[in-house]
Tab-separated table of C-alpha atoms (C1' of nucleotides) in Angstrom:
chain	number	residue	atom	x	y	z
F	1439	MET	CA	-0.048	-0.006	-0.044
F	1440	LYS	CA	1.486	3.221	-0.971
F	1441	THR	CA	0.271	6.232	1.262
F	1442	GLY	CA	2.925	8.633	0.207
F	1443	LEU	CA	4.073	8.550	3.770
F	1444	THR	CA	7.349	7.161	4.065
F	1445	ALA	CA	10.354	7.305	6.400
F	1446	LEU	CA	12.374	10.437	5.514
F	1447	LYS	CA	15.474	10.243	3.198
F	1448	GLY	CA	18.488	8.725	5.198
F	1449	THR	CA	16.433	7.325	8.014
F	1450	LYS	CA	14.914	3.735	8.333
F	1451	ASP	CA	12.766	1.459	10.360
F	1452	ILE	CA	14.275	-1.202	12.349
F	1453	LEU	CA	11.946	-4.031	12.185
F	1454	PRO	CA	11.584	-6.480	14.846
F	1455	ALA	CA	14.006	-9.251	13.309
F	1456	GLU	CA	16.716	-6.731	12.977
F	1457	ALA	CA	15.859	-5.197	16.530
F	1458	ARG	CA	16.936	-8.667	17.848
F	1459	LEU	CA	20.201	-7.956	16.463
F	1460	TRP	CA	20.669	-4.449	17.845
F	1461	GLN	CA	19.607	-5.734	21.309
F	1462	LYS	CA	22.103	-8.350	21.085
F	1463	ALA	CA	24.734	-5.937	20.074
F	1464	GLU	CA	23.937	-3.313	22.763
F	1465	ALA	CA	24.075	-5.917	25.328
F	1466	LEU	CA	27.284	-6.971	24.346
F	1467	CYS	CA	28.718	-3.349	24.319
F	1468	ARG	CA	26.992	-2.754	27.882
F	1469	GLU	CA	28.539	-6.016	29.451
F	1470	ILE	CA	31.996	-5.171	28.012
F	1471	PHE	CA	31.974	-1.340	28.925
F	1472	GLU	CA	30.613	-1.968	32.248
F	1473	ALA	CA	33.477	-4.575	32.769
F	1474	TYR	CA	36.045	-2.174	31.996
F	1475	GLY	CA	34.493	0.415	34.611
F	1476	TYR	CA	32.487	2.597	32.316
F	1477	ARG	CA	28.961	3.998	33.423
F	1478	GLU	CA	25.863	4.865	31.273
F	1479	ILE	CA	25.193	8.556	30.933
F	1480	ARG	CA	22.322	9.925	28.938
F	1481	THR	CA	21.914	13.721	27.614
F	1482	PRO	CA	19.565	15.068	25.506
F	1483	ILE	CA	19.234	14.538	21.832
F	1484	ILE	CA	18.663	18.423	21.152
F	1485	GLU	CA	21.493	20.764	22.458
F	1486	PRO	CA	22.229	24.566	22.007
F	1487	THR	CA	23.689	25.076	18.599
F	1488	GLU	CA	26.676	27.201	20.310
F	1489	LEU	CA	27.712	23.826	21.767
F	1490	PHE	CA	28.829	22.456	18.445
F	1491	ILE	CA	30.050	25.375	16.799
F	1492	LYS	CA	32.361	25.923	19.752
F	1493	GLY	CA	33.360	22.307	20.100
F	1494	THR	CA	33.093	20.394	16.843
F	1495	GLY	CA	34.374	23.640	15.136
F	1496	GLU	CA	33.216	26.533	13.448
F	1497	THR	CA	34.945	25.538	9.960
F	1498	THR	CA	34.291	21.599	10.153
F	1499	ASP	CA	31.780	20.281	7.438
F	1500	ILE	CA	29.608	18.900	10.073
F	1501	VAL	CA	28.794	22.331	11.541
F	1502	THR	CA	28.992	24.239	8.102
F	1503	LYS	CA	26.497	22.093	6.361
F	1504	GLU	CA	25.500	19.016	8.041
F	1505	MET	CA	23.574	20.123	11.207
F	1506	TYR	CA	19.806	20.020	11.629
F	1507	THR	CA	19.431	23.364	13.183
F	1508	PHE	CA	16.018	25.082	13.943
F	1509	THR	CA	14.702	27.957	16.023
F	1510	ASP	CA	12.409	26.867	18.891
F	1511	LYS	CA	9.275	28.881	20.001
F	1512	GLY	CA	11.575	31.046	22.540
F	1513	GLY	CA	13.775	31.963	19.626
F	1514	ARG	CA	16.707	29.909	20.750
F	1515	SER	CA	18.866	27.970	18.202
F	1516	ILE	CA	18.518	24.271	18.568
F	1517	THR	CA	20.482	21.391	17.096
F	1518	LEU	CA	19.889	17.687	16.979
F	1519	ARG	CA	23.231	16.521	18.162
F	1520	PRO	CA	25.705	15.398	15.110
F	1521	GLU	CA	28.050	13.722	17.507
F	1522	TYR	CA	28.260	12.822	21.193
F	1523	THR	CA	31.598	14.245	22.658
F	1524	PRO	CA	30.302	17.969	23.234
F	1525	SER	CA	27.101	16.738	25.150
F	1526	VAL	CA	29.147	14.770	27.691
F	1527	VAL	CA	31.697	17.267	28.278
F	1528	ARG	CA	28.766	19.842	28.613
F	1529	ALA	CA	27.102	17.556	31.194
F	1530	ILE	CA	30.293	17.016	33.114
F	1531	ILE	CA	30.982	20.579	33.549
F	1532	GLU	CA	27.374	21.343	34.390
F	1533	HIS	CA	27.113	18.856	37.151
F	1534	ARG	CA	30.603	19.239	38.117
F	1535	LEU	CA	31.099	15.425	37.575
F	1536	TYR	CA	35.074	16.268	37.490
F	1537	LEU	CA	35.008	16.419	41.272
F	1538	GLN	CA	34.662	12.834	41.521
F	1539	PRO	CA	37.728	10.661	41.641
F	1540	SER	CA	39.254	10.522	37.880
F	1541	PRO	CA	39.465	8.913	35.570
F	1542	LEU	CA	35.908	9.312	34.697
F	1543	ARG	CA	34.629	6.649	32.387
F	1544	PHE	CA	31.159	7.030	30.305
F	1545	TYR	CA	29.369	5.197	27.812
F	1546	TYR	CA	26.534	6.168	25.899
F	1547	PHE	CA	23.963	4.810	23.062
F	1548	GLY	CA	21.929	6.806	20.717
F	1549	PRO	CA	20.894	8.368	17.507
F	1550	MET	CA	22.913	11.272	15.913
F	1551	PHE	CA	21.884	13.528	13.152
F	1552	ARG	CA	23.918	14.632	9.962
F	1553	HIS	CA	22.252	16.040	6.772
F	1554	ASP	CA	24.563	14.382	4.450
F	1555	ARG	CA	23.567	12.567	1.131
F	1556	PRO	CA	22.813	9.010	2.212
F	1557	GLN	CA	25.074	6.154	0.718
F	1558	ARG	CA	26.263	2.608	1.809
F	1559	GLY	CA	26.949	3.203	5.657
F	1560	ARG	CA	25.870	6.611	5.854
F	1561	TYR	CA	22.288	7.790	7.266
F	1562	ARG	CA	21.059	11.106	8.378
F	1563	GLN	CA	19.903	9.479	11.548
F	1564	PHE	CA	22.273	6.994	12.578
F	1565	HIS	CA	23.190	5.323	15.796
F	1566	GLN	CA	26.596	5.532	17.935
F	1567	VAL	CA	27.998	3.900	21.019
F	1568	ASP	CA	30.307	6.171	22.402
F	1569	VAL	CA	32.711	5.931	25.259
F	1570	GLU	CA	34.745	8.712	27.011
F	1571	VAL	CA	37.501	8.767	29.627
F	1572	PHE	CA	38.397	12.200	31.329
F	1573	GLY	CA	41.364	13.003	33.461
F	1574	GLU	CA	43.947	10.452	32.361
F	1575	SER	CA	46.798	11.645	30.387
F	1576	ASP	CA	48.830	8.516	30.345
F	1577	PRO	CA	49.444	6.776	26.668
F	1578	ALA	CA	48.542	3.398	28.571
F	1579	LEU	CA	44.767	4.504	28.852
F	1580	ASP	CA	44.589	5.263	25.061
F	1581	ALA	CA	45.985	1.837	24.632
F	1582	GLU	CA	43.425	0.344	26.879
F	1583	ILE	CA	40.703	1.915	25.171
F	1584	LEU	CA	41.701	0.390	21.869
F	1585	GLU	CA	42.234	-2.849	23.451
F	1586	MET	CA	38.719	-2.725	24.761
F	1587	ALA	CA	37.590	-1.857	21.295
F	1588	ASP	CA	39.424	-4.824	19.910
F	1589	TYR	CA	37.818	-7.078	22.321
F	1590	LEU	CA	34.402	-5.735	21.675
F	1591	LEU	CA	34.619	-6.156	17.905
F	1592	ASP	CA	35.878	-9.638	18.518
F	1593	ARG	CA	32.981	-10.519	20.595
F	1594	LEU	CA	30.610	-8.776	17.818
F	1595	GLU	CA	32.458	-11.416	15.342
F	1596	ILE	CA	33.992	-8.818	13.087
F	1597	LYS	CA	37.163	-10.554	11.843
F	1598	ASN	CA	38.171	-8.351	8.873
F	1599	ARG	CA	39.369	-5.131	10.190
F	1600	GLU	CA	42.371	-2.728	10.798
F	1601	LEU	CA	43.751	-0.680	13.396
F	1602	LEU	CA	45.003	2.813	12.214
F	1603	ILE	CA	46.761	5.435	14.441
F	1604	ASN	CA	48.087	8.713	14.170
F	1605	SER	CA	49.079	11.733	16.170
F	1606	VAL	CA	47.881	14.968	15.317
F	1607	GLY	CA	49.990	16.943	17.894
F	1608	CYS	CA	48.957	19.642	20.210
F	1609	PRO	CA	48.971	23.464	20.452
F	1610	VAL	CA	52.787	23.339	20.764
F	1611	CYS	CA	53.812	21.339	18.045
F	1612	ARG	CA	50.831	21.617	15.444
F	1613	PRO	CA	50.783	25.205	14.499
F	1614	SER	CA	54.395	25.358	13.279
F	1615	TYR	CA	53.862	22.161	11.548
F	1616	LEU	CA	50.953	23.279	9.830
F	1617	ALA	CA	52.779	26.404	8.540
F	1618	PHE	CA	55.665	24.185	7.370
F	1619	LEU	CA	53.365	21.869	5.563
F	1620	ARG	CA	51.489	24.741	4.009
F	1621	GLN	CA	54.749	26.304	3.009
F	1622	GLU	CA	55.872	22.991	1.355
F	1623	ALA	CA	52.610	22.436	-0.441
F	1624	GLU	CA	52.405	25.935	-1.859
F	1625	LYS	CA	55.675	25.175	-3.990
F	1626	LEU	CA	53.522	22.444	-5.487
F	1627	LYS	CA	50.494	24.048	-5.712
F	1628	SER	CA	49.809	24.039	-9.267
F	1629	GLN	CA	49.867	20.164	-9.769
F	1630	LEU	CA	47.154	19.728	-7.114
F	1631	CYS	CA	43.516	19.257	-7.939
F	1632	GLN	CA	40.926	21.812	-7.575
F	1633	ASP	CA	39.777	20.214	-4.329
F	1634	CYS	CA	43.232	20.003	-2.846
F	1635	GLN	CA	43.957	23.625	-3.860
F	1636	ARG	CA	41.095	24.890	-1.687
F	1637	ARG	CA	42.206	22.319	1.217
F	1638	LEU	CA	45.428	23.937	1.337
F	1639	GLU	CA	43.820	27.278	2.399
F	1640	LEU	CA	41.333	25.856	4.897
F	1641	ASN	CA	42.901	22.792	6.355
F	1642	PRO	CA	46.048	21.593	5.071
F	1643	LEU	CA	45.975	18.384	6.909
F	1644	ARG	CA	43.005	17.159	4.696
F	1645	LEU	CA	45.689	17.163	1.690
F	1646	PHE	CA	46.434	13.734	3.068
F	1647	ASP	CA	43.002	12.424	2.457
F	1648	CYS	CA	42.745	13.127	-1.350
F	1649	LYS	CA	41.877	10.283	-3.634
F	1650	GLU	CA	43.411	11.634	-6.663
F	1651	PRO	CA	46.466	9.525	-7.527
F	1652	THR	CA	48.370	12.556	-8.366
F	1653	CYS	CA	47.737	14.321	-5.501
F	1654	GLN	CA	48.605	11.155	-3.451
F	1655	GLY	CA	51.836	11.030	-5.117
F	1656	ILE	CA	52.582	14.832	-4.236
F	1657	THR	CA	51.302	14.379	-0.499
F	1658	GLN	CA	53.984	11.282	-0.196
F	1659	SER	CA	56.609	13.887	-0.330
F	1660	LEU	CA	55.048	16.324	2.069
F	1661	PRO	CA	56.113	16.623	5.800
F	1662	LYS	CA	54.241	14.151	7.849
F	1663	ILE	CA	53.086	15.259	11.389
F	1664	THR	CA	54.488	12.331	13.067
F	1665	ASP	CA	58.004	13.570	12.127
F	1666	HIS	CA	57.370	16.953	13.512
F	1667	LEU	CA	55.823	16.287	16.869
F	1668	CYS	CA	57.192	18.248	20.080
F	1669	PRO	CA	58.998	16.036	22.508
F	1670	ASP	CA	55.944	15.729	24.884
F	1671	CYS	CA	53.809	14.477	21.913
F	1672	GLN	CA	56.497	12.287	20.667
F	1673	ARG	CA	56.817	10.677	23.938
F	1674	HIS	CA	53.189	10.120	24.088
F	1675	PHE	CA	52.753	8.755	20.645
F	1676	ASP	CA	55.886	6.139	21.692
F	1677	GLY	CA	54.298	5.283	24.721
F	1678	LEU	CA	50.880	4.591	22.898
F	1679	ARG	CA	52.804	2.210	20.607
F	1680	ARG	CA	55.051	0.640	23.266
F	1681	TRP	CA	51.385	-0.267	25.026
F	1682	LEU	CA	49.663	-1.519	21.894
F	1683	ASP	CA	52.514	-3.905	21.505
F	1684	PHE	CA	52.430	-4.780	25.105
F	1685	TYR	CA	48.687	-5.982	24.137
F	1686	ARG	CA	49.811	-7.569	20.928
F	1687	LEU	CA	47.452	-5.316	19.103
F	1688	SER	CA	48.591	-4.944	15.446
F	1689	TYR	CA	48.079	-1.518	13.859
F	1690	ARG	CA	49.281	0.811	11.185
F	1691	VAL	CA	50.892	4.165	11.695
F	1692	GLU	CA	48.728	6.177	9.089
F	1693	PRO	CA	49.862	9.699	8.956
F	1694	ARG	CA	47.278	10.609	6.492
F	1695	LEU	CA	44.388	9.692	9.161
F	1696	VAL	CA	43.014	13.156	10.298
F	1697	ARG	CA	40.138	13.628	12.269
F	1698	GLY	CA	37.480	15.969	10.926
F	1699	LEU	CA	36.705	17.543	14.149
F	1700	ASP	CA	38.731	20.760	15.446
F	1701	TYR	CA	39.350	19.477	19.107
F	1702	TYR	CA	41.390	16.447	18.557
F	1703	THR	CA	44.903	16.240	20.039
F	1704	ARG	CA	47.793	13.807	20.023
F	1705	THR	CA	46.359	10.375	19.556
F	1706	THR	CA	43.746	9.840	16.895
F	1707	PHE	CA	42.850	6.281	15.493
F	1708	GLU	CA	40.228	4.452	13.554
F	1709	ILE	CA	39.245	0.889	12.900
F	1710	ILE	CA	38.284	0.263	9.318
F	1711	SER	CA	36.700	-2.950	7.703
F	1712	PRO	CA	37.304	-3.933	4.000
F	1713	ASP	CA	33.765	-5.250	3.977
F	1714	LEU	CA	32.103	-1.891	4.402
F	1715	GLY	CA	32.349	0.189	1.145
F	1716	ALA	CA	33.311	3.702	0.831
F	1717	GLN	CA	32.396	4.670	4.425
F	1718	ASN	CA	34.780	2.060	5.771
F	1719	ALA	CA	35.187	3.360	9.464
F	1720	LEU	CA	33.600	1.037	12.276
F	1721	LEU	CA	34.906	3.239	14.793
F	1722	GLY	CA	36.838	6.474	15.237
F	1723	GLY	CA	38.141	8.571	17.703
F	1724	GLY	CA	41.209	10.386	19.696
F	1725	ARG	CA	42.249	12.319	22.536
F	1726	TYR	CA	40.799	15.959	23.096
F	1727	ASP	CA	43.030	17.403	25.931
F	1728	HIS	CA	41.699	20.858	25.728
F	1729	LEU	CA	37.978	20.309	25.049
F	1730	MET	CA	37.044	20.836	28.657
F	1731	LYS	CA	38.653	24.057	29.328
F	1732	LEU	CA	37.187	25.319	25.780
F	1733	TYR	CA	34.217	25.037	27.160
F	1734	GLY	CA	35.040	26.947	30.478
F	1735	GLY	CA	35.502	23.767	32.576
F	1736	PRO	CA	38.596	22.739	34.453
F	1737	ASP	CA	41.941	21.705	32.391
F	1738	ILE	CA	41.029	18.299	32.125
F	1739	CYS	CA	42.120	15.836	29.530
F	1740	GLY	CA	39.729	13.370	27.731
F	1741	ILE	CA	39.655	10.507	25.250
F	1742	GLY	CA	37.138	8.593	23.534
F	1743	PHE	CA	35.712	6.985	20.409
F	1744	ALA	CA	32.311	6.672	18.569
F	1745	MET	CA	31.365	3.424	16.784
F	1746	GLY	CA	28.502	3.431	14.142
F	1747	LEU	CA	26.167	0.719	15.003
F	1748	GLU	CA	24.705	0.507	11.343
F	1749	ARG	CA	27.938	-0.212	9.848
F	1750	VAL	CA	28.775	-2.632	12.959
F	1751	LEU	CA	25.753	-4.592	12.309
F	1752	SER	CA	26.459	-4.822	8.497
F	1753	VAL	CA	29.427	-6.812	9.273
F	1754	ALA	CA	28.987	-8.561	12.271
F	1755	LYS	CA	28.477	-11.966	12.268
F	1756	ILE	CA	26.492	-12.441	15.681
F	1757	SER	CA	22.881	-13.691	15.479
F	1758	GLY	CA	19.939	-12.609	17.794
F	1759	ASP	CA	18.966	-14.718	20.666
F	1760	GLU	CA	16.843	-17.677	19.935
F	1761	GLU	CA	13.074	-17.115	20.153
F	1762	LYS	CA	11.620	-18.983	23.225
F	1763	THR	CA	7.822	-18.582	23.107
F	1764	ILE	CA	4.762	-20.796	24.465
F	1765	TYR	CA	1.773	-21.018	22.522
F	1766	PHE	CA	-1.774	-21.730	24.183
F	1767	ALA	CA	-4.068	-24.067	21.967
F	1768	TYR	CA	-7.400	-24.516	23.674
F	1769	LEU	CA	-10.764	-25.875	22.905
F	1770	GLY	CA	-13.627	-24.994	24.544
F	1771	GLU	CA	-14.533	-22.329	27.095
F	1772	ARG	CA	-13.562	-23.901	30.220
F	1773	ALA	CA	-10.025	-24.924	28.682
F	1774	LYS	CA	-9.791	-21.166	27.417
F	1775	GLU	CA	-10.407	-19.869	30.964
F	1776	TYR	CA	-7.883	-22.441	32.357
F	1777	CYS	CA	-5.218	-21.254	29.609
F	1778	LEU	CA	-5.546	-17.495	30.409
F	1779	GLN	CA	-5.044	-18.232	34.080
F	1780	LEU	CA	-1.846	-20.233	33.035
F	1781	CYS	CA	-0.731	-17.980	30.883
F	1782	ARG	CA	-0.894	-14.915	33.103
F	1783	GLU	CA	1.422	-17.115	35.753
F	1784	LEU	CA	3.772	-17.909	32.972
F	1785	ARG	CA	4.183	-14.269	31.770
F	1786	ARG	CA	4.767	-13.150	35.448
F	1787	LEU	CA	7.606	-15.785	35.680
F	1788	GLY	CA	9.170	-14.235	32.632
F	1789	LEU	CA	8.043	-16.872	30.097
F	1790	SER	CA	7.129	-15.327	26.829
F	1791	SER	CA	3.563	-16.723	26.352
F	1792	ILE	CA	1.003	-15.991	23.487
F	1793	ILE	CA	-2.747	-16.564	23.941
F	1794	GLU	CA	-5.141	-15.873	21.079
F	1795	TYR	CA	-8.759	-14.960	21.563
F	1796	LYS	CA	-10.390	-15.982	18.231
F	1797	GLU	CA	-11.842	-19.344	18.443
F	1798	ARG	CA	-10.050	-21.628	15.881
F	1799	SER	CA	-9.685	-25.281	15.320
F	1800	LEU	CA	-6.684	-27.094	16.879
F	1801	LYS	CA	-5.212	-27.551	13.323
F	1802	GLU	CA	-5.471	-23.632	12.751
F	1803	GLN	CA	-3.881	-22.880	16.025
F	1804	LEU	CA	-1.109	-25.310	15.566
F	1805	GLY	CA	-0.539	-23.973	12.111
F	1806	ARG	CA	-0.664	-20.473	13.404
F	1807	ALA	CA	2.301	-21.483	16.255
F	1808	ASN	CA	4.159	-23.034	13.530
F	1809	LYS	CA	4.192	-19.717	11.585
F	1810	LEU	CA	5.156	-17.851	14.735
F	1811	GLY	CA	8.007	-19.740	15.180
F	1812	ILE	CA	6.776	-20.957	18.517
F	1813	SER	CA	9.024	-23.256	20.761
F	1814	TRP	CA	6.359	-25.222	22.837
F	1815	THR	CA	2.678	-25.333	22.492
F	1816	ILE	CA	0.406	-26.301	25.233
F	1817	ILE	CA	-2.693	-28.005	24.108
F	1818	LEU	CA	-5.643	-28.102	26.530
F	1819	GLY	CA	-9.194	-29.473	25.904
F	1820	GLU	CA	-11.873	-31.401	27.666
F	1821	GLU	CA	-10.113	-34.616	27.771
F	1822	GLU	CA	-6.853	-33.111	29.180
F	1823	LEU	CA	-9.184	-31.061	31.921
F	1824	THR	CA	-10.651	-34.289	32.977
F	1825	GLN	CA	-7.466	-36.043	33.078
F	1826	GLY	CA	-5.841	-33.142	35.032
F	1827	VAL	CA	-2.907	-32.654	32.443
F	1828	VAL	CA	-1.955	-30.597	29.477
F	1829	GLN	CA	-0.480	-31.817	26.069
F	1830	LEU	CA	3.034	-30.263	25.731
F	1831	LYS	CA	4.209	-30.189	22.193
F	1832	GLU	CA	8.013	-29.316	21.589
F	1833	MET	CA	7.356	-27.784	17.902
F	1834	ALA	CA	10.854	-28.291	16.563
F	1835	SER	CA	10.926	-32.087	17.338
F	1836	GLY	CA	7.266	-32.749	17.250
F	1837	GLU	CA	7.857	-34.516	20.592
F	1838	GLN	CA	4.634	-34.235	22.539
F	1839	LYS	CA	3.946	-35.199	26.172
F	1840	ALA	CA	1.023	-35.433	28.689
F	1841	VAL	CA	2.143	-33.139	31.721
F	1842	PRO	CA	0.146	-33.178	34.896
F	1843	LEU	CA	-1.228	-29.539	35.440
F	1844	ASP	CA	0.904	-29.177	38.692
F	1845	GLN	CA	4.234	-29.918	36.903
F	1846	ILE	CA	3.659	-27.928	33.767
F	1847	ILE	CA	5.578	-24.749	35.236
F	1848	ARG	CA	8.472	-26.472	36.489
F	1849	VAL	CA	8.796	-28.346	33.164
F	1850	LEU	CA	8.482	-25.094	30.998
F	1851	LYS	CA	11.121	-23.428	33.150
F	1852	ILE	CA	13.767	-26.277	32.546
F	1853	LEU	CA	12.822	-26.188	28.732
F	1854	GLU	CA	13.062	-22.352	28.689
F	1855	ARG	CA	16.469	-22.514	30.287
F	1856	GLY	CA	17.458	-24.725	27.536
F	1857	GLN	CA	19.096	-27.405	29.977
F	1858	LYS	CA	16.809	-30.427	28.540
F	1859	LYS	CA	14.727	-31.322	25.689
F	1860	LEU	CA	11.151	-32.678	26.435
F	1861	ALA	CA	12.080	-36.190	25.652
F	1862	ASP	CA	14.541	-36.205	28.446
F	1863	ILE	CA	12.405	-34.746	31.161
F	1864	ASP	CA	10.930	-37.161	33.487
F	1865	TRP	CA	8.268	-35.636	35.959
F	1866	GLN	CA	7.010	-39.007	37.226
F	1867	ASN	CA	10.065	-39.444	39.618
F	1868	ARG	CA	10.471	-35.906	40.653
F	1869	VAL	CA	11.910	-35.171	44.186
F	1870	ASN	CA	9.479	-33.887	46.291
F	1871	ARG	CA	10.370	-31.139	48.497
T	1364	G	C1'	25.716	20.100	-3.072
T	1365	U	C1'	27.922	16.879	-7.904
T	1366	G	C1'	27.864	12.492	-10.772
T	1367	A	C1'	26.170	7.552	-12.197
T	1368	G	C1'	22.909	3.449	-11.903
T	1369	U	C1'	17.889	1.517	-10.890
T	1370	G	C1'	12.421	1.911	-10.302
T	1371	U	C1'	6.752	-3.946	-12.391
T	1372	A	C1'	2.503	-7.803	-6.565
T	1373	G	C1'	4.338	-7.480	0.595
T	1374	C	C1'	9.447	-9.916	-1.373
T	1375	U	C1'	12.647	-11.926	-5.484
T	1376	C	C1'	12.066	-11.110	-10.574
T	1377	A	C1'	10.055	-12.039	-15.913
T	1378	A	C1'	7.140	-9.998	-20.092
T	1379	C	C1'	10.588	-8.230	-28.866
T	1380	G	C1'	6.953	-1.113	-28.998
T	1381	G	C1'	1.521	-5.449	-29.951
T	1382	U	C1'	-4.538	-9.404	-26.749
T	1383	U	C1'	-6.888	-8.630	-20.189
T	1384	A	C1'	1.073	-7.198	-17.333
T	1385	G	C1'	2.961	-13.042	-15.456
T	1386	A	C1'	5.913	-16.591	-12.234
T	1387	G	C1'	8.046	-18.105	-7.619
T	1388	C	C1'	7.973	-17.052	-2.517
T	1389	A	C1'	4.355	-14.944	1.138
T	1390	C	C1'	-0.801	-14.330	2.684
T	1391	C	C1'	-6.308	-16.362	2.342
T	1392	G	C1'	-9.212	-20.995	1.454
T	1393	G	C1'	-9.866	-26.236	0.335
T	1394	A	C1'	-8.219	-31.582	0.268
T	1395	C	C1'	-7.885	-32.663	6.288
T	1396	U	C1'	-14.218	-32.594	12.347
T	1397	G	C1'	-8.489	-33.033	18.592
T	1398	U	C1'	-2.413	-32.194	16.162
T	1399	G	C1'	1.748	-27.548	12.559
T	1400	G	C1'	5.807	-28.196	8.966
T	1401	A	C1'	5.239	-31.685	3.103
T	1402	U	C1'	2.149	-32.189	-1.501
T	1403	C	C1'	-1.843	-30.943	-4.562
T	1404	C	C1'	-5.923	-27.734	-6.162
T	1405	G	C1'	-8.076	-22.801	-6.004
T	1406	G	C1'	-8.138	-17.420	-4.293
T	1407	U	C1'	-6.927	-12.191	-3.177
T	1408	G	C1'	-3.208	-8.810	-4.351
T	1409	G	C1'	-0.786	-4.064	-9.590
T	1410	U	C1'	-2.956	3.475	-11.383
T	1411	U	C1'	4.164	-0.976	-14.117
T	1412	G	C1'	6.971	5.535	-8.758
T	1413	G	C1'	4.551	10.182	-10.555
T	1414	G	C1'	3.343	13.686	-14.948
T	1415	G	C1'	3.914	14.990	-19.792
T	1416	G	C1'	5.248	13.700	-24.910
T	1417	U	C1'	6.117	10.558	-29.396
T	1418	U	C1'	3.006	6.502	-31.591
T	1419	C	C1'	-2.539	3.104	-34.835
T	1420	G	C1'	-0.634	1.033	-30.175
T	1421	A	C1'	3.891	2.554	-24.240
T	1422	G	C1'	5.788	-1.223	-18.519
T	1423	U	C1'	9.131	-0.870	-23.025
T	1424	C	C1'	11.150	5.103	-26.805
T	1425	C	C1'	11.917	10.709	-25.337
T	1426	C	C1'	11.569	14.841	-21.539
T	1427	C	C1'	10.412	16.325	-16.583
T	1428	U	C1'	9.702	15.069	-11.596
T	1429	C	C1'	10.192	11.937	-7.051
T	1430	A	C1'	12.358	7.873	-4.722
T	1431	C	C1'	16.058	4.362	-3.937
T	1432	U	C1'	21.210	2.686	-4.467
T	1433	C	C1'	26.359	3.487	-5.191
T	1434	A	C1'	30.365	6.924	-5.597
T	1435	C	C1'	32.373	11.930	-4.780
T	1436	C	C1'	32.564	15.166	-0.862
T	1437	C	C1'	32.672	14.253	4.266
T	1438	C	C1'	32.670	10.742	8.280
T	1439	A	C1'	30.491	6.512	12.947
RNA sequence: GUGAGUGUAGCUCAACGGUUAGAGCACCGGACUGUGGAUCCGGUGGUUGGGGGUUCGAGUCCCCUCACUCACCCCA
């Protein structure tokens, strides 16, 4: 049916079958982050526009052309967050969370919004899981975060991936490097493509990102930031590499890796997958040692990454949890009443149970149970009621047994836990307590 | 914002410019009265994305438009 009402460009519905996978991935993230000492934080989806202009960067593409910004009824400029880090930093300053023992570790799940042209792995509403750590400058932490990301991707069953790292320096070394880079690039300007000539003015680091073969050839010879770090940044970068070796994480130093946000300092990284298409980053992040101060907070360093869930799920080999649902097939009004009561009890025990109200033949009821992917069907009619049993049918095997009414809950619990198959359960010789 | 490709049933796809646009899957019903999945038979379902044009005749050719996809750009 075409109504003309469809999801907006670059957005999509996550239907129940796929939502199962999302739940699984989110549960894994949660489990791992909690184990590494991270705690969940939730902040609003809308923020004051200035938050991103100031943090993400006035000249970045995200801010200049990709934000969903509107004026609310009070005349304030509001933006649907295009990334997460500024929100956490704002919340930490607002609630003085930095007064708690550091390092502070947070994680977050949620939708982000960027008005891009959609393509494979890129949506206008997309979902990220973010982790951020504040108050620890030791490069061992940078390595720990990457070690955690590595473990997480293992658990998500994403085999094909590569870790890229770089250092983008700091306010001490970056300006002089950029000046030097610009000076060197100017000499070759006439050979560069149109885009690169523009990049040279706006953000010369981006020259390294160009895909034009001739530009790539030229940028090979341009000075690399990793050769021009100040002693502190050099020590930090060496430390990161040493700790990555300690964890036996393989990585590639990629001087071309430039993060597109203004606040990054020192460590930047990306984990990419060749299975993804042109938008190949599974996660990306880095250090932002001066962002907190920029927002008027204390001078506390930070580091974090964002992982794109749509991209992760498009290559993850995990499957959703098995459906374990009980279906009631009944014949007659008395049986219906009994089933309704039992269904209510099972639901309160957390056992997923379905009962239907329309009167159907047993054949129809079993047929529906089959289509619904039901695990076990309880069959109850006049015969069973007089005998004090229900027929319990295991749908996958077709195995069916008469179970005494006072035993059915116990039997279903065992089945639901997956400990035994119906054929292996013996309720005649149960131990009385 | 730029470029290219694709739009036919809920899904996957057929149909040389020529009858009333078909098939498989799915859905509904029957064969089958308290036992599902298989098989067989039947049925519902389409403004061929939308609009205009060429033609005796358009799903098919042309133009416009919209949507989707991929890529550039940028990034998770």
